[in-house]
Every structure is written in structure tokens, then in C-alpha cells.
């Protein structure tokens, strides 16, 4: 999925991804912006949250 220049959608997308992973309890989702990519799995909420916060910080969110 391409977000183009709409960085305001990124936090919304991240929230949807977290919700989906919490409900599924399995699976993998990759988010990519340019050359930066994060792979999210159904790991602990705390680990996933820290990784997402760092990813968003790198992209100004």
C-alpha cells in the first residue's frame, strides 16, 4: 500500500495493524517507507510498540 505524501495516515494505519495482529495472534505485516521497512509479528505488545514508536519517529510522526 502506498501512502504517498500523506504522513497523517501512517498513525491510523499503524493502529489498524496493531489491532489486526492482536486479534489474529499470528501473522506478519510489513510496513515500508522508502528503504526503511519494519516487519511486525504477533510478538508481545510492548516489543511491537517500541519498534513502531522508533519507526514512526524516524518518519516524523
Coordinates of N, CA and C in Angstrom, one line a residue, residues 12-54:
X12 N -2.8 6.1 11.7 CA -4.0 5.4 11.5 C -3.8 4.0 11.0
X13 N -2.9 3.8 10.0 CA -2.5 2.5 9.5 C -1.9 1.7 10.6
X14 N -1.0 2.3 11.4 CA -0.3 1.5 12.4 C -1.3 1.0 13.5
X15 N -2.3 1.8 13.8 CA -3.3 1.4 14.7 C -4.1 0.2 14.2
X16 N -4.5 0.3 12.9 CA -5.2 -0.9 12.3 C -4.3 -2.1 12.3
X17 N -3.0 -2.0 12.0 CA -2.1 -3.1 12.0 C -2.0 -3.7 13.4
X18 N -1.9 -2.9 14.4 CA -1.8 -3.4 15.8 C -3.1 -4.1 16.2
X19 N -4.2 -3.6 15.8 CA -5.5 -4.2 16.2 C -5.6 -5.6 15.5
X20 N -5.2 -5.6 14.2 CA -5.3 -6.9 13.5 C -4.4 -7.9 14.1
X21 N -3.2 -7.6 14.4 CA -2.2 -8.5 15.0 C -2.7 -9.0 16.3
X22 N -3.3 -8.1 17.1 CA -3.8 -8.5 18.4 C -5.0 -9.5 18.3
X23 N -5.8 -9.3 17.3 CA -6.9 -10.2 17.1 C -6.5 -11.6 16.5
X24 N -5.6 -11.5 15.6 CA -5.1 -12.8 14.9 C -4.2 -13.6 15.8
X25 N -3.4 -13.0 16.6 CA -2.5 -13.7 17.5 C -1.4 -14.5 16.6
X26 N -1.4 -14.2 15.3 CA -0.4 -14.8 14.5 C -0.3 -14.0 13.2
X27 N 0.7 -14.2 12.4 CA 0.8 -13.4 11.2 C 1.9 -12.4 11.2
X28 N 2.2 -11.9 10.0 CA 3.3 -10.9 9.9 C 2.8 -9.8 8.9
X29 N 3.1 -8.6 9.3 CA 2.8 -7.4 8.4 C 4.1 -6.6 8.2
X30 N 4.3 -6.2 7.0 CA 5.5 -5.3 6.7 C 5.0 -4.0 6.3
X31 N 5.6 -2.9 7.0 CA 5.4 -1.5 6.6 C 6.7 -1.0 6.0
X32 N 6.6 -0.4 4.8 CA 7.8 0.1 4.2 C 7.6 1.6 3.7
X33 N 8.6 2.4 4.1 CA 8.6 3.8 3.6 C 10.0 4.0 3.0
X34 N 10.1 4.2 1.7 CA 11.4 4.3 1.0 C 12.1 3.0 1.2
X35 N 13.3 3.1 1.7 CA 14.2 2.0 2.0 C 14.0 1.4 3.4
X36 N 13.2 2.1 4.2 CA 13.0 1.7 5.6 C 11.8 0.8 5.7
X37 N 12.1 -0.3 6.3 CA 11.0 -1.3 6.4 C 11.0 -1.9 7.9
X38 N 9.8 -2.2 8.3 CA 9.6 -2.8 9.6 C 8.7 -4.0 9.4
X39 N 9.0 -5.1 10.0 CA 8.2 -6.3 10.0 C 7.6 -6.5 11.3
X40 N 6.3 -6.6 11.4 CA 5.6 -6.8 12.7 C 5.0 -8.1 12.7
X41 N 5.2 -8.8 13.9 CA 4.5 -10.1 14.1 C 3.7 -10.0 15.4
X42 N 3.1 -11.1 15.7 CA 2.2 -11.1 16.9 C 3.1 -11.4 18.1
X43 N 4.2 -10.6 18.3 CA 5.0 -10.6 19.5 C 4.3 -9.9 20.6
X44 N 5.0 -9.8 21.7 CA 4.4 -9.0 22.8 C 4.0 -7.6 22.4
X45 N 3.0 -7.1 23.0 CA 2.5 -5.7 22.7 C 3.6 -4.7 23.0
X46 N 4.4 -4.9 24.0 CA 5.4 -4.0 24.4 C 6.5 -3.9 23.4
X47 N 7.0 -5.1 22.9 CA 8.0 -5.1 21.9 C 7.6 -4.5 20.6
X48 N 6.4 -4.8 20.2 CA 5.9 -4.3 19.0 C 5.7 -2.7 19.1
X49 N 5.2 -2.3 20.2 CA 5.0 -0.9 20.4 C 6.3 -0.1 20.4
X50 N 7.4 -0.6 21.0 CA 8.7 0.1 20.9 C 9.2 0.1 19.5
X51 N 9.1 -1.0 18.8 CA 9.5 -1.0 17.4 C 8.7 0.0 16.5
X52 N 7.4 0.1 16.7 CA 6.6 1.0 16.0 C 6.9 2.5 16.3
X53 N 7.1 2.7 17.6 CA 7.5 4.1 18.0 C 8.8 4.6 17.3
X54 N 9.7 3.7 17.3 CA 11.0 4.0 16.6 C 10.8 4.2 15.1

